[in-house]
PDB file of C-alpha atoms in Angstrom:
ATOM      1  CA  MET A  92      42.030 -89.365-121.866  1.00  0.00           C
ATOM      2  CA  LYS A  93      38.949 -89.342-120.120  1.00  0.00           C
ATOM      3  CA  LYS A  94      40.373 -92.128-117.761  1.00  0.00           C
ATOM      4  CA  VAL A  95      43.581 -90.397-116.908  1.00  0.00           C
ATOM      5  CA  ARG A  96      41.782 -87.191-115.421  1.00  0.00           C
ATOM      6  CA  PRO A  97      39.849 -89.065-112.546  1.00  0.00           C
ATOM      7  CA  LEU A  98      43.187 -90.687-111.456  1.00  0.00           C
ATOM      8  CA  LEU A  99      44.970 -87.422-111.247  1.00  0.00           C
ATOM      9  CA  PHE A 100      42.068 -86.138-109.466  1.00  0.00           C
ATOM     10  CA  PHE A 101      42.209 -88.903-106.953  1.00  0.00           C
ATOM     11  CA  VAL A 102      45.996 -88.560-106.511  1.00  0.00           C
ATOM     12  CA  SER A 103      45.447 -84.759-105.747  1.00  0.00           C
ATOM     13  CA  VAL A 104      43.150 -85.611-103.054  1.00  0.00           C
ATOM     14  CA  LEU A 105      45.481 -88.160-101.306  1.00  0.00           C
ATOM     15  CA  LEU A 106      48.117 -85.564-101.159  1.00  0.00           C
ATOM     16  CA  LEU A 107      45.890 -82.823 -99.835  1.00  0.00           C
ATOM     17  CA  VAL A 108      44.723 -85.165 -97.003  1.00  0.00           C
ATOM     18  CA  GLY A 109      48.320 -86.320 -96.310  1.00  0.00           C
ATOM     19  CA  LEU A 110      49.685 -82.621 -95.884  1.00  0.00           C
ATOM     20  CA  ALA A 111      46.595 -81.864 -93.727  1.00  0.00           C
ATOM     21  CA  CYS A 112      47.607 -84.963 -91.398  1.00  0.00           C
ATOM     22  CA  ARG A 113      51.265 -84.085 -91.168  1.00  0.00           C
ATOM     23  CA  PHE A 114      50.596 -80.467 -89.809  1.00  0.00           C
ATOM     24  CA  GLY A 115      47.617 -81.792 -87.581  1.00  0.00           C
ATOM     25  CA  ASP A 116      49.527 -84.285 -85.565  1.00  0.00           C
ATOM     26  CA  GLY A 117      51.733 -81.672 -83.520  1.00  0.00           C
ATOM     27  CA  GLY A 118      49.105 -80.831 -81.188  1.00  0.00           C
ATOM     28  CA  GLU A 119      49.382 -77.415 -79.221  1.00  0.00           C
ATOM     29  CA  THR A 120      51.796 -75.086 -80.754  1.00  0.00           C
ATOM     30  CA  PRO A 121      54.806 -75.117 -78.412  1.00  0.00           C
ATOM     31  CA  GLU A 122      55.557 -72.292 -76.384  1.00  0.00           C
ATOM     32  CA  PRO A 123      58.820 -70.175 -77.068  1.00  0.00           C
ATOM     33  CA  PRO A 124      61.454 -70.728 -74.471  1.00  0.00           C
ATOM     34  CA  PRO A 125      61.750 -68.035 -71.776  1.00  0.00           C
ATOM     35  CA  THR A 126      63.841 -65.296 -72.082  1.00  0.00           C
ATOM     36  CA  GLU A 127      66.235 -64.310 -69.673  1.00  0.00           C
ATOM     37  CA  VAL A 128      65.799 -61.141 -67.783  1.00  0.00           C
ATOM     38  CA  SER A 129      68.561 -59.095 -66.756  1.00  0.00           C
ATOM     39  CA  VAL A 130      68.053 -57.898 -63.096  1.00  0.00           C
ATOM     40  CA  GLN A 131      70.649 -55.300 -61.917  1.00  0.00           C
ATOM     41  CA  VAL A 132      71.325 -56.016 -58.253  1.00  0.00           C
ATOM     42  CA  ASP A 133      72.990 -52.822 -56.553  1.00  0.00           C
ATOM     43  CA  GLU A 134      75.706 -53.476 -54.288  1.00  0.00           C
ATOM     44  CA  PRO A 135      74.840 -52.610 -50.560  1.00  0.00           C
ATOM     45  CA  THR A 136      76.264 -49.090 -49.633  1.00  0.00           C
ATOM     46  CA  SER A 137      77.539 -48.527 -46.319  1.00  0.00           C
ATOM     47  CA  ALA A 138      75.777 -46.118 -43.848  1.00  0.00           C
ATOM     48  CA  PRO A 139      77.567 -42.819 -43.553  1.00  0.00           C
ATOM     49  CA  GLU A 140      79.708 -42.409 -40.451  1.00  0.00           C
ATOM     50  CA  PRO A 141      77.867 -40.452 -37.811  1.00  0.00           C
ATOM     51  CA  THR A 142      79.167 -36.863 -37.296  1.00  0.00           C
ATOM     52  CA  GLU A 143      79.588 -35.018 -33.977  1.00  0.00           C
ATOM     53  CA  PRO A 144      76.960 -32.371 -33.760  1.00  0.00           C
ATOM     54  CA  PRO A 145      78.506 -28.895 -34.205  1.00  0.00           C
ATOM     55  CA  VAL A 146      79.636 -27.400 -30.857  1.00  0.00           C
ATOM     56  CA  THR A 147      77.501 -24.280 -29.972  1.00  0.00           C
ATOM     57  CA  GLU A 148      79.401 -21.917 -28.025  1.00  0.00           C
ATOM     58  CA  VAL A 149      77.439 -20.596 -24.813  1.00  0.00           C
ATOM     59  CA  PRO A 150      77.968 -16.940 -24.248  1.00  0.00           C
ATOM     60  CA  GLU A 151      79.732 -16.218 -20.825  1.00  0.00           C
ATOM     61  CA  PRO A 152      77.255 -14.339 -18.624  1.00  0.00           C
ATOM     62  CA  THR A 153      77.734 -10.638 -18.642  1.00  0.00           C
ATOM     63  CA  GLU A 154      77.041  -8.004 -16.002  1.00  0.00           C
ATOM     64  CA  PRO A 155      74.247  -5.915 -16.629  1.00  0.00           C
ATOM     65  CA  PRO A 156      75.264  -2.438 -18.008  1.00  0.00           C
ATOM     66  CA  THR A 157      75.829   0.142 -15.262  1.00  0.00           C
ATOM     67  CA  PRO A 158      73.043   2.851 -15.257  1.00  0.00           C
ATOM     68  CA  GLU A 159      73.789   6.161 -16.585  1.00  0.00           C
ATOM     69  CA  ALA A 160      74.589   8.861 -13.695  1.00  0.00           C
ATOM     70  CA  GLN A 161      71.491  11.526 -13.730  1.00  0.00           C
ATOM     71  CA  GLN A 162      71.911  14.859 -12.713  1.00  0.00           C
ATOM     72  CA  PHE A 163      68.195  15.471 -11.249  1.00  0.00           C
ATOM     73  CA  TYR A 164      66.625  12.225 -10.306  1.00  0.00           C
ATOM     74  CA  THR A 165      65.157  10.139  -7.478  1.00  0.00           C
ATOM     75  CA  GLU A 166      67.469   7.511  -6.165  1.00  0.00           C
ATOM     76  CA  GLU A 167      65.184   4.583  -4.511  1.00  0.00           C
ATOM     77  CA  PHE A 168      67.760   2.321  -3.508  1.00  0.00           C
ATOM     78  CA  ASP A 169      66.736  -0.604  -5.581  1.00  0.00           C
ATOM     79  CA  ASN A 170      70.268  -1.505  -6.410  1.00  0.00           C
ATOM     80  CA  PRO A 171      73.784  -1.124  -4.272  1.00  0.00           C
ATOM     81  CA  LEU A 172      74.980   2.311  -4.417  1.00  0.00           C
ATOM     82  CA  SER A 173      77.286   3.147  -7.508  1.00  0.00           C
ATOM     83  CA  SER A 174      80.812   4.266  -7.740  1.00  0.00           C
ATOM     84  CA  ASP A 175      79.292   7.801  -8.050  1.00  0.00           C
ATOM     85  CA  TRP A 176      78.979   7.694  -4.389  1.00  0.00           C
ATOM     86  CA  THR A 177      81.851   8.634  -1.909  1.00  0.00           C
ATOM     87  CA  THR A 178      81.716   8.152   1.873  1.00  0.00           C
ATOM     88  CA  ARG A 179      83.382  10.479   4.521  1.00  0.00           C
ATOM     89  CA  ILE A 180      83.244   9.731   8.167  1.00  0.00           C
ATOM     90  CA  ASP A 181      83.771  12.338  10.910  1.00  0.00           C
ATOM     91  CA  PHE A 182      83.634  12.143  14.718  1.00  0.00           C
ATOM     92  CA  ALA A 183      82.289  14.207  17.456  1.00  0.00           C
ATOM     93  CA  HIS A 184      85.323  14.291  19.528  1.00  0.00           C
ATOM     94  CA  PRO A 185      89.050  14.107  18.337  1.00  0.00           C
ATOM     95  CA  ASN A 186      89.729  11.159  20.698  1.00  0.00           C
ATOM     96  CA  ILE A 187      86.968   8.999  18.888  1.00  0.00           C
ATOM     97  CA  THR A 188      88.068   7.027  15.936  1.00  0.00           C
ATOM     98  CA  GLU A 189      85.972   3.999  15.814  1.00  0.00           C
ATOM     99  CA  SER A 190      83.415   3.347  13.275  1.00  0.00           C
ATOM    100  CA  ASP A 191      83.649  -0.425  12.905  1.00  0.00           C
ATOM    101  CA  LYS A 192      80.124  -1.085  13.954  1.00  0.00           C
ATOM    102  CA  VAL A 193      78.354   1.222  11.565  1.00  0.00           C
ATOM    103  CA  THR A 194      76.791  -0.285   8.343  1.00  0.00           C
ATOM    104  CA  VAL A 195      75.222   1.556   5.453  1.00  0.00           C
ATOM    105  CA  GLN A 196      73.872  -0.210   2.600  1.00  0.00           C
ATOM    106  CA  ALA A 197      70.779  -0.417   0.007  1.00  0.00           C
ATOM    107  CA  GLU A 198      68.601  -3.348   0.441  1.00  0.00           C
ATOM    108  CA  ASP A 199      65.153  -4.202  -0.259  1.00  0.00           C
ATOM    109  CA  GLY A 200      64.397  -0.751  -1.857  1.00  0.00           C
ATOM    110  CA  LYS A 201      65.643   1.165   1.280  1.00  0.00           C
ATOM    111  CA  LEU A 202      69.006   2.512   2.361  1.00  0.00           C
ATOM    112  CA  LEU A 203      69.703   1.116   5.873  1.00  0.00           C
ATOM    113  CA  TRP A 204      71.884   3.210   8.311  1.00  0.00           C
ATOM    114  CA  ASP A 205      72.801   1.020  11.334  1.00  0.00           C
ATOM    115  CA  PHE A 206      75.188   2.527  13.836  1.00  0.00           C
ATOM    116  CA  GLY A 207      76.941   0.529  16.643  1.00  0.00           C
ATOM    117  CA  ASN A 208      79.405   3.375  17.608  1.00  0.00           C
ATOM    118  CA  LYS A 209      78.632   6.667  19.318  1.00  0.00           C
ATOM    119  CA  TYR A 210      79.268  10.056  18.092  1.00  0.00           C
ATOM    120  CA  VAL A 211      79.918   8.952  14.389  1.00  0.00           C
ATOM    121  CA  TYR A 212      78.974  11.283  11.577  1.00  0.00           C
ATOM    122  CA  TYR A 213      78.506   9.328   8.351  1.00  0.00           C
ATOM    123  CA  TYR A 214      78.355  11.164   5.113  1.00  0.00           C
ATOM    124  CA  LEU A 215      77.667   9.945   1.410  1.00  0.00           C
ATOM    125  CA  PHE A 216      78.195  12.401  -1.589  1.00  0.00           C
ATOM    126  CA  TYR A 217      76.888  12.102  -5.143  1.00  0.00           C
ATOM    127  CA  GLY A 218      80.129  13.100  -7.053  1.00  0.00           C
ATOM    128  CA  ALA A 219      78.393  12.273 -10.662  1.00  0.00           C
ATOM    129  CA  TYR A 220      77.612  16.217 -10.946  1.00  0.00           C
ATOM    130  CA  GLU A 221      78.146  19.639  -9.360  1.00  0.00           C
ATOM    131  CA  TYR A 222      75.340  22.047  -8.576  1.00  0.00           C
ATOM    132  CA  GLU A 223      74.953  25.639  -8.051  1.00  0.00           C
ATOM    133  CA  ASP A 224      71.202  25.810  -7.336  1.00  0.00           C
ATOM    134  CA  VAL A 225      69.318  22.620  -6.066  1.00  0.00           C
ATOM    135  CA  VAL A 226      66.593  21.280  -4.119  1.00  0.00           C
ATOM    136  CA  LEU A 227      67.183  17.760  -2.013  1.00  0.00           C
ATOM    137  CA  GLU A 228      64.636  15.911  -0.561  1.00  0.00           C
ATOM    138  CA  VAL A 229      64.745  12.529   1.735  1.00  0.00           C
ATOM    139  CA  HIS A 230      62.067  10.255   3.224  1.00  0.00           C
ATOM    140  CA  ALA A 231      63.549   8.919   6.340  1.00  0.00           C
ATOM    141  CA  GLU A 232      61.924   6.407   9.026  1.00  0.00           C
ATOM    142  CA  ASN A 233      63.461   6.085  12.531  1.00  0.00           C
ATOM    143  CA  ARG A 234      63.722   2.547  13.870  1.00  0.00           C
ATOM    144  CA  GLY A 235      66.239   3.119  16.575  1.00  0.00           C
ATOM    145  CA  LYS A 236      66.862   5.645  19.503  1.00  0.00           C
ATOM    146  CA  ASN A 237      65.351   8.822  19.339  1.00  0.00           C
ATOM    147  CA  ASN A 238      68.664  11.041  19.640  1.00  0.00           C
ATOM    148  CA  ASN A 239      70.178  10.930  15.975  1.00  0.00           C
ATOM    149  CA  SER A 240      70.493  13.418  13.228  1.00  0.00           C
ATOM    150  CA  VAL A 241      69.674  13.227   9.641  1.00  0.00           C
ATOM    151  CA  SER A 242      71.068  15.958   7.192  1.00  0.00           C
ATOM    152  CA  LEU A 243      70.833  17.242   3.758  1.00  0.00           C
ATOM    153  CA  ILE A 244      74.225  18.548   2.168  1.00  0.00           C
ATOM    154  CA  CYS A 245      74.692  20.952  -0.684  1.00  0.00           C
ATOM    155  CA  ARG A 246      77.537  22.447  -2.546  1.00  0.00           C
ATOM    156  CA  TYR A 247      80.251  20.180  -1.167  1.00  0.00           C
ATOM    157  CA  ASP A 248      83.922  20.785  -2.155  1.00  0.00           C
ATOM    158  CA  PRO A 249      86.395  18.153  -0.799  1.00  0.00           C
ATOM    159  CA  GLU A 250      88.942  21.306  -0.689  1.00  0.00           C
ATOM    160  CA  VAL A 251      86.544  23.629   0.859  1.00  0.00           C
ATOM    161  CA  GLY A 252      83.416  22.400   2.863  1.00  0.00           C
ATOM    162  CA  TRP A 253      79.616  22.189   2.567  1.00  0.00           C
ATOM    163  CA  TYR A 254      76.482  23.352   3.719  1.00  0.00           C
ATOM    164  CA  GLU A 255      74.461  21.242   5.900  1.00  0.00           C
ATOM    165  CA  PHE A 256      71.015  20.849   6.839  1.00  0.00           C
ATOM    166  CA  ASN A 257      70.601  18.983  10.127  1.00  0.00           C
ATOM    167  CA  ILE A 258      67.307  17.533  11.688  1.00  0.00           C
ATOM    168  CA  THR A 259      67.305  15.646  14.935  1.00  0.00           C
ATOM    169  CA  ASN A 260      64.612  13.175  15.752  1.00  0.00           C
ATOM    170  CA  SER A 261      64.077  14.984  18.969  1.00  0.00           C
ATOM    171  CA  GLY A 262      62.682  18.005  17.572  1.00  0.00           C
ATOM    172  CA  LEU A 263      65.850  20.513  16.736  1.00  0.00           C
ATOM    173  CA  TYR A 264      67.360  21.574  13.531  1.00  0.00           C
ATOM    174  CA  ASP A 265      70.287  23.723  12.324  1.00  0.00           C
ATOM    175  CA  ILE A 266      71.836  24.893   9.339  1.00  0.00           C
ATOM    176  CA  SER A 267      75.781  25.194   9.161  1.00  0.00           C
ATOM    177  CA  PHE A 268      78.609  25.865   6.875  1.00  0.00           C
ATOM    178  CA  VAL A 269      81.108  22.967   7.370  1.00  0.00           C
ATOM    179  CA  LYS A 270      84.704  24.144   7.006  1.00  0.00           C
ATOM    180  CA  ILE A 271      87.440  21.500   5.906  1.00  0.00           C
ATOM    181  CA  LEU A 272      90.455  22.452   7.930  1.00  0.00           C
ATOM    182  CA  SER A 273      94.187  22.075   6.832  1.00  0.00           C
ATOM    183  CA  ASN A 274      94.462  19.139   9.060  1.00  0.00           C
ATOM    184  CA  GLY A 275      91.381  17.281   7.349  1.00  0.00           C
ATOM    185  CA  ARG A 276      88.946  17.761  10.289  1.00  0.00           C
ATOM    186  CA  VAL A 277      85.875  20.012   9.973  1.00  0.00           C
ATOM    187  CA  GLN A 278      84.662  22.985  11.743  1.00  0.00           C
ATOM    188  CA  TYR A 279      80.791  23.539  12.053  1.00  0.00           C
ATOM    189  CA  ASN A 280      79.693  27.230  11.824  1.00  0.00           C
ATOM    190  CA  ARG A 281      76.058  27.606  12.436  1.00  0.00           C
ATOM    191  CA  VAL A 282      73.880  29.909  10.246  1.00  0.00           C
ATOM    192  CA  ALA A 283      70.584  29.009  11.560  1.00  0.00           C
ATOM    193  CA  ASN A 284      69.036  26.931  14.257  1.00  0.00           C
ATOM    194  CA  GLY A 285      65.702  26.452  16.352  1.00  0.00           C
ATOM    195  CA  GLY A 286      62.897  23.687  17.143  1.00  0.00           C
ATOM    196  CA  SER A 287      60.100  22.813  14.984  1.00  0.00           C
ATOM    197  CA  THR A 288      56.948  21.053  16.173  1.00  0.00           C
ATOM    198  CA  HIS A 289      56.650  19.510  12.638  1.00  0.00           C
ATOM    199  CA  ILE A 290      59.183  17.052  13.349  1.00  0.00           C
ATOM    200  CA  LYS A 291      57.723  13.694  14.136  1.00  0.00           C
ATOM    201  CA  ALA A 292      59.688  12.416  17.241  1.00  0.00           C
ATOM    202  CA  GLY A 293      60.117   8.813  17.988  1.00  0.00           C
ATOM    203  CA  LEU A 294      59.543   5.807  15.868  1.00  0.00           C
ATOM    204  CA  ASP A 295      58.054   7.647  12.893  1.00  0.00           C
ATOM    205  CA  VAL A 296      58.633   8.737   9.289  1.00  0.00           C
ATOM    206  CA  ASN A 297      59.669  12.255   8.404  1.00  0.00           C
ATOM    207  CA  GLU A 298      60.245  14.176   4.884  1.00  0.00           C
ATOM    208  CA  TYR A 299      63.125  16.830   5.006  1.00  0.00           C
ATOM    209  CA  TYR A 300      63.640  19.499   2.233  1.00  0.00           C
ATOM    210  CA  ALA A 301      66.503  21.598   1.576  1.00  0.00           C
ATOM    211  CA  LYS A 302      67.115  24.378  -0.976  1.00  0.00           C
ATOM    212  CA  CYS A 303      70.407  25.898  -1.864  1.00  0.00           C
ATOM    213  CA  GLU A 304      69.704  28.851  -4.394  1.00  0.00           C
ATOM    214  CA  GLY A 305      72.170  31.612  -4.482  1.00  0.00           C
ATOM    215  CA  ASN A 306      72.990  32.527  -1.257  1.00  0.00           C
ATOM    216  CA  GLU A 307      69.516  31.493   0.171  1.00  0.00           C
ATOM    217  CA  LEU A 308      69.093  28.492   2.211  1.00  0.00           C
ATOM    218  CA  THR A 309      65.604  27.204   2.925  1.00  0.00           C
ATOM    219  CA  LEU A 310      64.402  24.263   5.172  1.00  0.00           C
ATOM    220  CA  LYS A 311      61.061  22.642   5.155  1.00  0.00           C
ATOM    221  CA  ILE A 312      59.840  19.592   7.233  1.00  0.00           C
ATOM    222  CA  ASN A 313      56.992  17.341   6.240  1.00  0.00           C
ATOM    223  CA  GLY A 314      55.722  19.949   3.738  1.00  0.00           C
ATOM    224  CA  MET A 315      55.844  23.028   6.151  1.00  0.00           C
ATOM    225  CA  ASP A 316      58.148  25.851   6.029  1.00  0.00           C
ATOM    226  CA  VAL A 317      60.529  26.189   8.709  1.00  0.00           C
ATOM    227  CA  THR A 318      63.165  28.687   7.979  1.00  0.00           C
ATOM    228  CA  SER A 319      64.690  30.691   5.009  1.00  0.00           C
ATOM    229  CA  ILE A 320      67.941  32.430   5.495  1.00  0.00           C
ATOM    230  CA  GLN A 321      70.433  34.086   3.463  1.00  0.00           C
ATOM    231  CA  ASP A 322      74.163  33.490   4.094  1.00  0.00           C
ATOM    232  CA  LYS A 323      76.480  36.218   3.359  1.00  0.00           C
ATOM    233  CA  LYS A 324      79.194  35.312   5.579  1.00  0.00           C
ATOM    234  CA  TYR A 325      80.215  31.774   4.072  1.00  0.00           C
ATOM    235  CA  ALA A 326      80.013  33.070   0.261  1.00  0.00           C
ATOM    236  CA  GLU A 327      83.010  30.709  -0.882  1.00  0.00           C
ATOM    237  CA  LEU A 328      80.725  27.896  -1.450  1.00  0.00           C
ATOM    238  CA  SER A 329      78.914  28.747  -4.909  1.00  0.00           C
ATOM    239  CA  LYS A 330      78.836  25.273  -6.256  1.00  0.00           C
ATOM    240  CA  GLY A 331      79.615  21.481  -5.260  1.00  0.00           C
ATOM    241  CA  GLN A 332      78.276  17.921  -4.960  1.00  0.00           C
ATOM    242  CA  VAL A 333      75.246  16.892  -2.808  1.00  0.00           C
ATOM    243  CA  GLY A 334      74.765  14.361  -0.279  1.00  0.00           C
ATOM    244  CA  ILE A 335      73.011  13.038   2.998  1.00  0.00           C
ATOM    245  CA  SER A 336      74.201  11.957   6.175  1.00  0.00           C
ATOM    246  CA  VAL A 337      72.978  10.213   9.662  1.00  0.00           C
ATOM    247  CA  SER A 338      74.629  10.941  12.892  1.00  0.00           C
ATOM    248  CA  SER A 339      74.881   9.179  16.086  1.00  0.00           C
ATOM    249  CA  PHE A 340      75.239  10.801  19.575  1.00  0.00           C
ATOM    250  CA  ASN A 341      75.304   9.444  22.951  1.00  0.00           C
ATOM    251  CA  VAL A 342      72.764   6.448  22.731  1.00  0.00           C
ATOM    252  CA  LEU A 343      72.556   3.529  20.749  1.00  0.00           C
ATOM    253  CA  PRO A 344      71.420   1.724  18.668  1.00  0.00           C
ATOM    254  CA  ILE A 345      70.646   4.198  15.870  1.00  0.00           C
ATOM    255  CA  ARG A 346      68.800   2.982  12.740  1.00  0.00           C
ATOM    256  CA  ILE A 347      67.578   4.960   9.907  1.00  0.00           C
ATOM    257  CA  ASP A 348      65.851   3.774   6.739  1.00  0.00           C
ATOM    258  CA  MET A 349      65.535   5.914   3.871  1.00  0.00           C
ATOM    259  CA  ASP A 350      62.918   5.212   1.170  1.00  0.00           C
ATOM    260  CA  TRP A 351      64.225   7.534  -1.206  1.00  0.00           C
ATOM    261  CA  PHE A 352      66.509  10.850  -1.996  1.00  0.00           C
ATOM    262  CA  LYS A 353      65.578  13.367  -4.584  1.00  0.00           C
ATOM    263  CA  VAL A 354      67.446  15.562  -6.249  1.00  0.00           C
ATOM    264  CA  SER A 355      65.689  18.477  -8.482  1.00  0.00           C
ATOM    265  CA  GLU A 356      65.837  21.940  -9.759  1.00  0.00           C
ATOM    266  CA  PRO A 357      64.558  24.832  -7.588  1.00  0.00           C
TER     267      PRO A 357
END
């Protein structure tokens, strides 16, 4: 029994050595085979079709609003005269009918009167309002011949007539009731007249003032009192439109520039 145990021990050692050699002969541990990686490839997408930009409608140009007519104000002639103004043309003699060479227009902040015809009485009436009592003023520069007339008008009634304050550049003035006749012509009825040294003759500037209050008619020239008279004879005019006028006589050219025309309460 003692001889068998060493033999068994020897055989066991051989088996262990053999197993160790079997597992050691493989070298490095083999790497596992690579795994496939699934990569998702997106299909190329087409670019969106270009779209036309939205059409922007351009608003049509609009005319500036017409200024509202005022009862008491100063007209400085910065714009063409509005439709509130109407025109009347009369002549010194029945056989004179030409006014084709007369122009009246607002330009560069002035109302320009240019006459190429003789004996023409050119009126502008402001028809937006009617006035009973009113004060009228005008700033007028003479740029032509000396023989002309600048006028202020109150209580104009197209069926009856008007009051007219006339100042000639040569130094005279008059106040008249102008009556409209049945044939459309006019008749001048003098209420007051005279001369004034306050009128600046020649190529100069004058400011005229006329007041119609009740039956009293008052004229001032360049800030100085000239006359004030009560008219009881032609009392049919109690209210009406206001206006301005320039007249030519026997010489040409006649040129008047008006800087402003003022309508105010007495």
